[in-house]
């Protein structure tokens, strides 16, 4: 066959309807991925407490470029992580400020100056007969007013 016939055969090959179907399928596939990105960005942005609708629209309009911009600019932490960490810090602060300790008998959290455990009624400290400050049971003298016991 000559060159012309050869090229004609190639053109015929690409005129087969399967090519059109493949291209449609490919475009359809790209649209699905694109819409998944829009949804993913919307969800991710909401979790990170940033403007979800704005970013979803940005990805919808700008497509992959919007996605790249979002990945660069998105806040680094999930809002749940931030809330959890703040709660943990607050709990630590409460612990530090109130000088909590554990009851030696029942293990519940109690304040250091409790005279008696409010959970199991174990006697924890005596109060000084003169100044009323809480004293450990084994102290021989009140360190606040020097009263000997
Ligand atoms: Zn107790
Ligand atoms: Zn005292």
mmCIF file of N, CA and C in Angstrom, residues 24-149:
data_model
loop_
_atom_site.group_PDB
_atom_site.id
_atom_site.type_symbol
_atom_site.label_atom_id
_atom_site.label_comp_id
_atom_site.label_asym_id
_atom_site.label_seq_id
_atom_site.Cartn_x
_atom_site.Cartn_y
_atom_site.Cartn_z
ATOM 1 N N UNK A 24 -15.481 10.680 25.946
ATOM 2 C CA UNK A 24 -16.595 11.005 26.836
ATOM 3 C C UNK A 24 -16.365 10.423 28.218
ATOM 4 N N UNK A 25 -15.928 9.144 28.229
ATOM 5 C CA UNK A 25 -15.678 8.484 29.512
ATOM 6 C C UNK A 25 -14.612 9.208 30.307
ATOM 7 N N UNK A 26 -13.564 9.647 29.609
ATOM 8 C CA UNK A 26 -12.466 10.335 30.267
ATOM 9 C C UNK A 26 -12.935 11.673 30.850
ATOM 10 N N UNK A 27 -13.696 12.425 30.047
ATOM 11 C CA UNK A 27 -14.223 13.712 30.510
ATOM 12 C C UNK A 27 -15.133 13.489 31.717
ATOM 13 N N UNK A 28 -15.988 12.471 31.621
ATOM 14 C CA UNK A 28 -16.895 12.151 32.720
ATOM 15 C C UNK A 28 -16.088 11.850 33.993
ATOM 16 N N UNK A 29 -15.014 11.062 33.826
ATOM 17 C CA UNK A 29 -14.130 10.690 34.915
ATOM 18 C C UNK A 29 -13.511 11.946 35.561
ATOM 19 N N UNK A 30 -13.043 12.869 34.713
ATOM 20 C CA UNK A 30 -12.437 14.106 35.231
ATOM 21 C C UNK A 30 -13.454 14.928 36.021
ATOM 22 N N UNK A 31 -14.694 14.985 35.499
ATOM 23 C CA UNK A 31 -15.732 15.760 36.187
ATOM 24 C C UNK A 31 -16.020 15.145 37.556
ATOM 25 N N UNK A 32 -16.076 13.808 37.616
ATOM 26 C CA UNK A 32 -16.325 13.132 38.900
ATOM 27 C C UNK A 32 -15.222 13.486 39.900
ATOM 28 N N UNK A 33 -13.960 13.391 39.448
ATOM 29 C CA UNK A 33 -12.839 13.720 40.339
ATOM 30 C C UNK A 33 -12.931 15.168 40.811
ATOM 31 N N UNK A 34 -13.244 16.050 39.864
ATOM 32 C CA UNK A 34 -13.343 17.484 40.155
ATOM 33 C C UNK A 34 -14.417 17.730 41.219
ATOM 34 N N UNK A 35 -15.611 17.095 41.030
ATOM 35 C CA UNK A 35 -16.683 17.289 42.012
ATOM 36 C C UNK A 35 -16.309 16.672 43.359
ATOM 37 N N UNK A 36 -15.573 15.551 43.336
ATOM 38 C CA UNK A 36 -15.121 14.964 44.602
ATOM 39 C C UNK A 36 -14.189 15.919 45.331
ATOM 40 N N UNK A 37 -13.332 16.588 44.583
ATOM 41 C CA UNK A 37 -12.432 17.579 45.189
ATOM 42 C C UNK A 37 -13.233 18.694 45.838
ATOM 43 N N UNK A 38 -14.268 19.175 45.124
ATOM 44 C CA UNK A 38 -15.100 20.250 45.680
ATOM 45 C C UNK A 38 -15.695 19.799 47.008
ATOM 46 N N UNK A 39 -16.227 18.565 47.027
ATOM 47 C CA UNK A 39 -16.846 18.060 48.243
ATOM 48 C C UNK A 39 -15.799 17.872 49.347
ATOM 49 N N UNK A 40 -14.652 17.319 48.973
ATOM 50 C CA UNK A 40 -13.599 17.068 49.963
ATOM 51 C C UNK A 40 -13.125 18.377 50.594
ATOM 52 N N UNK A 41 -12.921 19.407 49.735
ATOM 53 C CA UNK A 41 -12.458 20.706 50.240
ATOM 54 C C UNK A 41 -13.512 21.302 51.168
ATOM 55 N N UNK A 42 -14.795 21.167 50.768
ATOM 56 C CA UNK A 42 -15.871 21.704 51.607
ATOM 57 C C UNK A 42 -15.823 21.069 53.003
ATOM 58 N N UNK A 43 -15.694 19.741 53.053
ATOM 59 C CA UNK A 43 -15.683 19.033 54.323
ATOM 60 C C UNK A 43 -14.428 19.365 55.127
ATOM 61 N N UNK A 44 -13.289 19.352 54.457
ATOM 62 C CA UNK A 44 -12.019 19.618 55.125
ATOM 63 C C UNK A 44 -11.986 21.037 55.702
ATOM 64 N N UNK A 45 -12.483 22.002 54.911
ATOM 65 C CA UNK A 45 -12.482 23.396 55.360
ATOM 66 C C UNK A 45 -13.412 23.569 56.559
ATOM 67 N N UNK A 46 -14.546 22.835 56.550
ATOM 68 C CA UNK A 46 -15.475 22.957 57.675
ATOM 69 C C UNK A 46 -14.849 22.386 58.942
ATOM 70 N N UNK A 47 -14.140 21.259 58.812
ATOM 71 C CA UNK A 47 -13.460 20.658 59.967
ATOM 72 C C UNK A 47 -12.401 21.592 60.524
ATOM 73 N N UNK A 48 -11.775 22.357 59.622
ATOM 74 C CA UNK A 48 -10.728 23.263 60.065
ATOM 75 C C UNK A 48 -11.278 24.631 60.441
ATOM 76 N N UNK A 49 -12.598 24.745 60.502
ATOM 77 C CA UNK A 49 -13.257 25.972 60.929
ATOM 78 C C UNK A 49 -12.885 27.173 60.061
ATOM 79 N N UNK A 50 -12.670 26.954 58.775
ATOM 80 C CA UNK A 50 -12.436 28.056 57.859
ATOM 81 C C UNK A 50 -13.594 28.084 56.871
ATOM 82 N N UNK A 51 -13.716 29.168 56.082
ATOM 83 C CA UNK A 51 -14.922 29.365 55.279
ATOM 84 C C UNK A 51 -15.073 28.274 54.212
ATOM 85 N N UNK A 52 -15.880 27.263 54.539
ATOM 86 C CA UNK A 52 -16.014 26.072 53.695
ATOM 87 C C UNK A 52 -16.649 26.392 52.350
ATOM 88 N N UNK A 53 -17.719 27.213 52.360
ATOM 89 C CA UNK A 53 -18.435 27.516 51.111
ATOM 90 C C UNK A 53 -17.518 28.264 50.154
ATOM 91 N N UNK A 54 -16.757 29.216 50.707
ATOM 92 C CA UNK A 54 -15.843 29.993 49.873
ATOM 93 C C UNK A 54 -14.830 29.086 49.179
ATOM 94 N N UNK A 55 -14.229 28.162 49.944
ATOM 95 C CA UNK A 55 -13.191 27.293 49.369
ATOM 96 C C UNK A 55 -13.783 26.292 48.393
ATOM 97 N N UNK A 56 -14.974 25.782 48.707
ATOM 98 C CA UNK A 56 -15.625 24.861 47.777
ATOM 99 C C UNK A 56 -15.898 25.564 46.450
ATOM 100 N N UNK A 57 -16.370 26.815 46.511
ATOM 101 C CA UNK A 57 -16.610 27.592 45.300
ATOM 102 C C UNK A 57 -15.305 27.852 44.549
ATOM 103 N N UNK A 58 -14.252 28.154 45.321
ATOM 104 C CA UNK A 58 -12.955 28.425 44.692
ATOM 105 C C UNK A 58 -12.478 27.214 43.897
ATOM 106 N N UNK A 59 -12.630 26.017 44.487
ATOM 107 C CA UNK A 59 -12.204 24.804 43.783
ATOM 108 C C UNK A 59 -13.135 24.521 42.609
ATOM 109 N N UNK A 60 -14.434 24.832 42.785
ATOM 110 C CA UNK A 60 -15.403 24.611 41.711
ATOM 111 C C UNK A 60 -15.065 25.479 40.506
ATOM 112 N N UNK A 61 -14.681 26.734 40.761
ATOM 113 C CA UNK A 61 -14.405 27.672 39.669
ATOM 114 C C UNK A 61 -12.992 27.469 39.114
ATOM 115 N N UNK A 62 -12.016 27.380 40.016
ATOM 116 C CA UNK A 62 -10.607 27.332 39.575
ATOM 117 C C UNK A 62 -10.113 25.914 39.336
ATOM 118 N N UNK A 63 -10.971 24.909 39.723
ATOM 119 C CA UNK A 63 -10.589 23.534 39.474
ATOM 120 C C UNK A 63 -9.306 23.166 40.236
ATOM 121 N N UNK A 64 -8.372 22.517 39.577
ATOM 122 C CA UNK A 64 -7.185 22.020 40.270
ATOM 123 C C UNK A 64 -6.342 23.153 40.852
ATOM 124 N N UNK A 65 -6.334 24.289 40.173
ATOM 125 C CA UNK A 65 -5.603 25.447 40.689
ATOM 126 C C UNK A 65 -6.161 25.846 42.056
ATOM 127 N N UNK A 66 -7.509 25.875 42.172
ATOM 128 C CA UNK A 66 -8.149 26.194 43.442
ATOM 129 C C UNK A 66 -7.763 25.203 44.520
ATOM 130 N N UNK A 67 -7.685 23.932 44.135
ATOM 131 C CA UNK A 67 -7.313 22.899 45.094
ATOM 132 C C UNK A 67 -5.897 23.130 45.613
ATOM 133 N N UNK A 68 -4.980 23.437 44.703
ATOM 134 C CA UNK A 68 -3.591 23.685 45.099
ATOM 135 C C UNK A 68 -3.520 24.887 46.040
ATOM 136 N N UNK A 69 -4.248 25.959 45.695
ATOM 137 C CA UNK A 69 -4.247 27.157 46.547
ATOM 138 C C UNK A 69 -4.801 26.811 47.926
ATOM 139 N N UNK A 70 -5.877 26.013 47.931
ATOM 140 C CA UNK A 70 -6.462 25.645 49.224
ATOM 141 C C UNK A 70 -5.463 24.859 50.069
ATOM 142 N N UNK A 71 -4.774 23.890 49.434
ATOM 143 C CA UNK A 71 -3.831 23.058 50.186
ATOM 144 C C UNK A 71 -2.703 23.894 50.770
ATOM 145 N N UNK A 72 -2.349 24.980 50.082
ATOM 146 C CA UNK A 72 -1.282 25.851 50.590
ATOM 147 C C UNK A 72 -1.802 26.734 51.727
ATOM 148 N N UNK A 73 -3.012 27.263 51.574
ATOM 149 C CA UNK A 73 -3.498 28.285 52.511
ATOM 150 C C UNK A 73 -4.334 27.742 53.664
ATOM 151 N N UNK A 74 -4.712 26.469 53.625
ATOM 152 C CA UNK A 74 -5.643 25.989 54.652
ATOM 153 C C UNK A 74 -4.986 26.026 56.028
ATOM 154 N N UNK A 75 -5.801 26.246 57.077
ATOM 155 C CA UNK A 75 -5.256 26.222 58.443
ATOM 156 C C UNK A 75 -4.717 24.832 58.749
ATOM 157 N N UNK A 76 -3.620 24.749 59.483
ATOM 158 C CA UNK A 76 -2.942 23.470 59.667
ATOM 159 C C UNK A 76 -3.654 22.481 60.577
ATOM 160 N N UNK A 77 -4.598 22.948 61.433
ATOM 161 C CA UNK A 77 -5.157 22.034 62.418
ATOM 162 C C UNK A 77 -6.652 21.864 62.256
ATOM 163 N N UNK A 78 -7.156 20.703 62.638
ATOM 164 C CA UNK A 78 -8.590 20.495 62.700
ATOM 165 C C UNK A 78 -9.134 21.193 63.940
ATOM 166 N N UNK A 79 -10.351 21.730 63.821
ATOM 167 C CA UNK A 79 -10.952 22.464 64.932
ATOM 168 C C UNK A 79 -11.106 21.562 66.152
ATOM 169 N N UNK A 80 -11.408 20.286 65.955
ATOM 170 C CA UNK A 80 -11.568 19.359 67.087
ATOM 171 C C UNK A 80 -10.272 19.228 67.869
ATOM 172 N N UNK A 81 -9.144 19.189 67.142
ATOM 173 C CA UNK A 81 -7.852 19.087 67.814
ATOM 174 C C UNK A 81 -7.607 20.304 68.689
ATOM 175 N N UNK A 82 -7.952 21.489 68.135
ATOM 176 C CA UNK A 82 -7.730 22.726 68.882
ATOM 177 C C UNK A 82 -8.577 22.722 70.150
ATOM 178 N N UNK A 83 -9.867 22.358 70.006
ATOM 179 C CA UNK A 83 -10.769 22.340 71.160
ATOM 180 C C UNK A 83 -10.244 21.376 72.207
ATOM 181 N N UNK A 84 -9.816 20.183 71.763
ATOM 182 C CA UNK A 84 -9.349 19.163 72.695
ATOM 183 C C UNK A 84 -8.108 19.643 73.441
ATOM 184 N N UNK A 85 -7.192 20.283 72.688
ATOM 185 C CA UNK A 85 -5.961 20.746 73.319
ATOM 186 C C UNK A 85 -6.263 21.853 74.333
ATOM 187 N N UNK A 86 -7.193 22.769 73.986
ATOM 188 C CA UNK A 86 -7.556 23.834 74.917
ATOM 189 C C UNK A 86 -8.149 23.251 76.193
ATOM 190 N N UNK A 87 -9.010 22.228 76.034
ATOM 191 C CA UNK A 87 -9.617 21.601 77.202
ATOM 192 C C UNK A 87 -8.543 20.990 78.090
ATOM 193 N N UNK A 88 -7.577 20.326 77.470
ATOM 194 C CA UNK A 88 -6.496 19.685 78.223
ATOM 195 C C UNK A 88 -5.704 20.738 79.003
ATOM 196 N N UNK A 89 -5.407 21.870 78.350
ATOM 197 C CA UNK A 89 -4.659 22.947 79.011
ATOM 198 C C UNK A 89 -5.459 23.488 80.194
ATOM 199 N N UNK A 90 -6.783 23.696 79.983
ATOM 200 C CA UNK A 90 -7.623 24.210 81.073
ATOM 201 C C UNK A 90 -7.618 23.255 82.254
ATOM 202 N N UNK A 91 -7.706 21.943 81.944
ATOM 203 C CA UNK A 91 -7.726 20.941 83.008
ATOM 204 C C UNK A 91 -6.417 20.978 83.801
ATOM 205 N N UNK A 92 -5.309 21.126 83.068
ATOM 206 C CA UNK A 92 -4.013 21.213 83.740
ATOM 207 C C UNK A 92 -3.952 22.447 84.634
ATOM 208 N N UNK A 93 -4.487 23.569 84.129
ATOM 209 C CA UNK A 93 -4.459 24.802 84.923
ATOM 210 C C UNK A 93 -5.261 24.636 86.205
ATOM 211 N N UNK A 94 -6.439 24.019 86.090
ATOM 212 C CA UNK A 94 -7.264 23.790 87.278
ATOM 213 C C UNK A 94 -6.501 22.939 88.277
ATOM 214 N N UNK A 95 -5.869 21.876 87.765
ATOM 215 C CA UNK A 95 -5.102 20.996 88.642
ATOM 216 C C UNK A 95 -3.994 21.758 89.361
ATOM 217 N N UNK A 96 -3.285 22.611 88.600
ATOM 218 C CA UNK A 96 -2.169 23.339 89.192
ATOM 219 C C UNK A 96 -2.650 24.360 90.210
ATOM 220 N N UNK A 97 -3.750 25.064 89.886
ATOM 221 C CA UNK A 97 -4.208 26.139 90.759
ATOM 222 C C UNK A 97 -4.799 25.616 92.059
ATOM 223 N N UNK A 98 -5.536 24.531 92.019
ATOM 224 C CA UNK A 98 -6.252 24.111 93.220
ATOM 225 C C UNK A 98 -5.441 23.101 94.032
ATOM 226 N N UNK A 99 -4.222 22.766 93.583
ATOM 227 C CA UNK A 99 -3.364 21.832 94.309
ATOM 228 C C UNK A 99 -4.127 20.562 94.659
ATOM 229 N N UNK A 100 -4.628 19.912 93.627
ATOM 230 C CA UNK A 100 -5.357 18.670 93.855
ATOM 231 C C UNK A 100 -4.382 17.547 94.189
ATOM 232 N N UNK A 101 -4.869 16.623 94.979
ATOM 233 C CA UNK A 101 -4.084 15.434 95.279
ATOM 234 C C UNK A 101 -5.054 14.263 95.335
ATOM 235 N N UNK A 102 -4.556 13.097 95.633
ATOM 236 C CA UNK A 102 -5.425 11.932 95.670
ATOM 237 C C UNK A 102 -5.618 11.458 97.100
ATOM 238 N N UNK A 103 -6.845 11.063 97.393
ATOM 239 C CA UNK A 103 -7.116 10.474 98.705
ATOM 240 C C UNK A 103 -6.333 9.169 98.822
ATOM 241 N N UNK A 104 -5.550 8.993 99.908
ATOM 242 C CA UNK A 104 -4.763 7.757 100.044
ATOM 243 C C UNK A 104 -5.648 6.527 100.238
ATOM 244 N N UNK A 105 -6.886 6.720 100.645
ATOM 245 C CA UNK A 105 -7.758 5.567 100.898
ATOM 246 C C UNK A 105 -8.551 5.168 99.656
ATOM 247 N N UNK A 106 -9.236 6.145 99.000
ATOM 248 C CA UNK A 106 -10.128 5.774 97.890
ATOM 249 C C UNK A 106 -9.606 6.234 96.541
ATOM 250 N N UNK A 107 -8.584 7.117 96.495
ATOM 251 C CA UNK A 107 -7.991 7.503 95.225
ATOM 252 C C UNK A 107 -8.716 8.610 94.496
ATOM 253 N N UNK A 108 -9.804 9.138 95.046
ATOM 254 C CA UNK A 108 -10.501 10.241 94.397
ATOM 255 C C UNK A 108 -9.682 11.528 94.492
ATOM 256 N N UNK A 109 -9.945 12.433 93.551
ATOM 257 C CA UNK A 109 -9.227 13.709 93.578
ATOM 258 C C UNK A 109 -9.774 14.592 94.687
ATOM 259 N N UNK A 110 -8.869 15.073 95.544
ATOM 260 C CA UNK A 110 -9.275 15.943 96.644
ATOM 261 C C UNK A 110 -8.312 17.117 96.711
ATOM 262 N N UNK A 111 -8.715 18.192 97.360
ATOM 263 C CA UNK A 111 -7.823 19.324 97.546
ATOM 264 C C UNK A 111 -6.874 19.051 98.698
ATOM 265 N N UNK A 112 -5.698 19.670 98.619
ATOM 266 C CA UNK A 112 -4.657 19.381 99.598
ATOM 267 C C UNK A 112 -5.045 19.800 101.018
ATOM 268 N N UNK A 113 -5.916 20.831 101.135
ATOM 269 C CA UNK A 113 -6.223 21.321 102.482
ATOM 270 C C UNK A 113 -7.502 20.712 103.061
ATOM 271 N N UNK A 114 -8.025 19.664 102.423
ATOM 272 C CA UNK A 114 -9.205 19.004 102.996
ATOM 273 C C UNK A 114 -8.822 18.328 104.316
ATOM 274 N N UNK A 115 -9.708 18.432 105.291
ATOM 275 C CA UNK A 115 -9.460 17.769 106.568
ATOM 276 C C UNK A 115 -9.934 16.328 106.526
ATOM 277 N N UNK A 116 -10.943 16.089 105.683
ATOM 278 C CA UNK A 116 -11.512 14.748 105.605
ATOM 279 C C UNK A 116 -11.876 14.491 104.142
ATOM 280 N N UNK A 117 -11.739 13.244 103.693
ATOM 281 C CA UNK A 117 -12.077 12.936 102.297
ATOM 282 C C UNK A 117 -13.588 12.976 102.139
ATOM 283 N N UNK A 118 -14.108 13.802 101.224
ATOM 284 C CA UNK A 118 -15.558 13.884 101.042
ATOM 285 C C UNK A 118 -16.153 12.636 100.387
ATOM 286 N N UNK A 119 -15.321 11.764 99.879
ATOM 287 C CA UNK A 119 -15.836 10.555 99.213
ATOM 288 C C UNK A 119 -15.917 9.375 100.170
ATOM 289 N N UNK A 120 -14.841 9.162 100.957
ATOM 290 C CA UNK A 120 -14.825 7.960 101.803
ATOM 291 C C UNK A 120 -14.728 8.292 103.290
ATOM 292 N N UNK A 121 -14.729 9.580 103.616
ATOM 293 C CA UNK A 121 -14.699 10.051 105.001
ATOM 294 C C UNK A 121 -13.407 9.711 105.736
ATOM 295 N N UNK A 122 -12.339 9.377 105.016
ATOM 296 C CA UNK A 122 -11.077 9.132 105.705
ATOM 297 C C UNK A 122 -10.554 10.446 106.269
ATOM 298 N N UNK A 123 -10.084 10.409 107.520
ATOM 299 C CA UNK A 123 -9.521 11.597 108.134
ATOM 300 C C UNK A 123 -8.161 11.872 107.518
ATOM 301 N N UNK A 124 -7.968 13.074 106.956
ATOM 302 C CA UNK A 124 -6.740 13.383 106.223
ATOM 303 C C UNK A 124 -5.841 14.318 107.006
ATOM 304 N N UNK A 125 -6.421 15.283 107.692
ATOM 305 C CA UNK A 125 -5.628 16.297 108.388
ATOM 306 C C UNK A 125 -6.372 16.718 109.654
ATOM 307 N N UNK A 126 -5.584 17.195 110.603
ATOM 308 C CA UNK A 126 -6.178 17.859 111.772
ATOM 309 C C UNK A 126 -6.181 19.354 111.514
ATOM 310 N N UNK A 127 -7.127 20.060 112.095
ATOM 311 C CA UNK A 127 -7.025 21.511 112.033
ATOM 312 C C UNK A 127 -6.365 21.988 113.320
ATOM 313 N N UNK A 128 -5.489 22.989 113.165
ATOM 314 C CA UNK A 128 -4.760 23.514 114.317
ATOM 315 C C UNK A 128 -5.749 24.060 115.348
ATOM 316 N N UNK A 129 -5.511 23.710 116.622
ATOM 317 C CA UNK A 129 -6.451 24.117 117.666
ATOM 318 C C UNK A 129 -6.419 25.627 117.875
ATOM 319 N N UNK A 130 -5.322 26.279 117.481
ATOM 320 C CA UNK A 130 -5.247 27.726 117.701
ATOM 321 C C UNK A 130 -5.629 28.517 116.441
ATOM 322 N N UNK A 131 -4.945 28.212 115.283
ATOM 323 C CA UNK A 131 -5.189 29.038 114.102
ATOM 324 C C UNK A 131 -6.116 28.371 113.084
ATOM 325 N N UNK A 132 -6.413 27.098 113.271
ATOM 326 C CA UNK A 132 -7.393 26.445 112.404
ATOM 327 C C UNK A 132 -6.852 25.992 111.068
ATOM 328 N N UNK A 133 -5.567 26.182 110.815
ATOM 329 C CA UNK A 133 -5.000 25.741 109.531
ATOM 330 C C UNK A 133 -4.943 24.206 109.474
ATOM 331 N N UNK A 134 -5.040 23.622 108.291
ATOM 332 C CA UNK A 134 -4.968 22.157 108.184
ATOM 333 C C UNK A 134 -3.551 21.657 108.395
ATOM 334 N N UNK A 135 -3.415 20.672 109.289
ATOM 335 C CA UNK A 135 -2.103 20.117 109.616
ATOM 336 C C UNK A 135 -2.081 18.636 109.281
ATOM 337 N N UNK A 136 -0.945 18.176 108.711
ATOM 338 C CA UNK A 136 -0.794 16.738 108.486
ATOM 339 C C UNK A 136 -0.878 16.013 109.816
ATOM 340 N N UNK A 137 -1.383 14.769 109.771
ATOM 341 C CA UNK A 137 -1.635 14.023 110.995
ATOM 342 C C UNK A 137 -0.358 13.783 111.791
ATOM 343 N N UNK A 138 0.803 13.708 111.100
ATOM 344 C CA UNK A 138 2.050 13.378 111.807
ATOM 345 C C UNK A 138 2.884 14.605 112.185
ATOM 346 N N UNK A 139 2.373 15.798 111.968
ATOM 347 C CA UNK A 139 3.131 16.996 112.359
ATOM 348 C C UNK A 139 3.069 17.184 113.876
ATOM 349 N N UNK A 140 4.207 17.572 114.450
ATOM 350 C CA UNK A 140 4.267 17.727 115.903
ATOM 351 C C UNK A 140 3.957 19.161 116.328
ATOM 352 N N UNK A 141 4.145 20.103 115.375
ATOM 353 C CA UNK A 141 3.929 21.501 115.712
ATOM 354 C C UNK A 141 3.272 22.184 114.508
ATOM 355 N N UNK A 142 2.413 23.162 114.777
ATOM 356 C CA UNK A 142 1.777 23.882 113.675
ATOM 357 C C UNK A 142 2.787 24.826 113.028
ATOM 358 N N UNK A 143 3.072 24.678 111.743
ATOM 359 C CA UNK A 143 4.059 25.537 111.085
ATOM 360 C C UNK A 143 3.561 26.963 110.843
ATOM 361 N N UNK A 144 2.266 27.209 111.094
ATOM 362 C CA UNK A 144 1.732 28.532 110.842
ATOM 363 C C UNK A 144 1.781 29.385 112.116
ATOM 364 N N UNK A 145 1.486 28.758 113.286
ATOM 365 C CA UNK A 145 1.435 29.558 114.513
ATOM 366 C C UNK A 145 2.307 28.978 115.632
ATOM 367 N N UNK A 146 3.071 27.947 115.325
ATOM 368 C CA UNK A 146 4.036 27.350 116.259
ATOM 369 C C UNK A 146 3.365 26.705 117.474
ATOM 370 N N UNK A 147 2.090 26.441 117.434
ATOM 371 C CA UNK A 147 1.422 25.761 118.546
ATOM 372 C C UNK A 147 1.846 24.299 118.568
ATOM 373 N N UNK A 148 2.315 23.840 119.695
ATOM 374 C CA UNK A 148 2.688 22.429 119.819
ATOM 375 C C UNK A 148 1.431 21.599 120.043
ATOM 376 N N UNK A 149 1.396 20.427 119.418
ATOM 377 C CA UNK A 149 0.206 19.612 119.552
ATOM 378 C C UNK A 149 0.428 18.560 120.631
#
